[in-house]
C-alpha positions as a printed Julia matrix, in Angstrom:
93×3 Matrix{Float64}:
 -25.62  -18.33  -28.57
 -24.7   -14.64  -28.42
 -26.07  -14.44  -24.82
 -23.93  -17.35  -23.7
 -20.85  -15.87  -25.31
 -21.53  -12.43  -23.82
 -22.05  -13.99  -20.32
 -18.84  -15.91  -20.68
 -16.95  -12.68  -21.55
 -18.38  -10.93  -18.5
 -17.38  -13.71  -16.15
 -13.94  -13.82  -17.61
 -13.43  -10.07  -17.12
 -14.64  -10.24  -13.49
 -12.35  -13.2   -12.8
  -9.33  -11.42  -14.21
 -10.1    -8.18  -12.28
 -10.42  -10.16   -9.15
  -6.76  -11.4    -9.48
  -5.29   -7.87   -9.25
  -2.23   -7.15   -7.15
  -3.17   -6.67   -3.51
  -3.17   -3.07   -2.29
  -0.66   -3.97    0.43
   2.13   -6.51   -0.17
   5.63   -7.33    0.72
   8.39   -6.14   -1.72
  10.47   -8.81   -3.29
  13.32   -7.81   -0.95
  11.25   -9.56    1.76
  11.16   -6.63    4.24
   9.46   -3.48    2.6
   5.78   -2.97    2.76
   4.46   -1.69   -0.56
   1.06    0.02   -1.24
   1.22    1.97   -4.55
  -2.41    1.18   -5.38
  -3.91    2.02   -2.02
  -5.45    5.35   -1.2
  -4.27    7.6     1.59
  -5.81    6.28    4.84
  -6.35    2.7     3.62
  -4.94   -0.11    5.68
  -3.74   -3.62    4.98
  -2.1    -6.44    6.73
   1.36   -7.7     5.67
   2.94  -10.56    7.65
   0.53   -9.99   10.54
   1.29   -6.25   10.81
  -1.41   -3.68    9.9
   0.12   -0.9     7.85
  -1.66    2.4     6.83
  -0.86    4.48    3.77
  -0.14    8.04    5.04
   0.96   11.37    3.67
   4.19   12.93    4.88
   2.27   15.24    7.18
   0.46   12.33    8.76
   3.56   10.46    9.84
   4.34   10.91   13.49
   6.8     9.11   15.86
   3.92    7.01   17.19
   2.83    5.58   13.8
   6.03    5.65   11.74
   6.65    1.92   12.12
   3.28    0.92   10.69
   3.18    3.51    7.9
   3.43    2.46    4.19
   5.32    5.29    2.55
   4.66    4.33   -1.13
   4.19    7.59   -3.04
   6.12    9.81   -0.68
   9.09   11.03   -2.65
  10.59   13.57   -0.15
  11.04   12.7     3.49
  13.55   15.38    4.32
  12.84   17.02    7.69
  10.22   14.47    8.48
  11.06   14.47   12.18
  12.69   17.91   12.29
  12.03   19.47   15.7
  10.66   16.23   17.19
  12.51   15.73   20.55
  13.25   12.4    21.97
  12.3    10.36   18.88
  14.2     7.1    18.73
  11.67    4.87   16.95
  12.11    2.03   14.47
  11.42    2.89   10.92
  10.15    0.32    8.46
  12.83   -0.9     6.07
  12.93    1.2     2.94
  11.39    4.24    4.67
């Protein structure tokens, strides 16, 4: 009986851990990509767009619109000195 109970507990724990929040998801505002639990360099698809979590130093004009910025707290001077940048930023960036 103890083995059955122990097996049930293991299966329950595995089932609960499988229901974690996805690493990439849409914020409740309906437009902002969130990725607080993803590691730098990880990618995920939100509404058909593949986003990548990057550090501030990794963000460039060519990848800004597909960058998840969760965890970056200071974006001052992000494109300082970049000439001709007129790209679209993801909402909330």
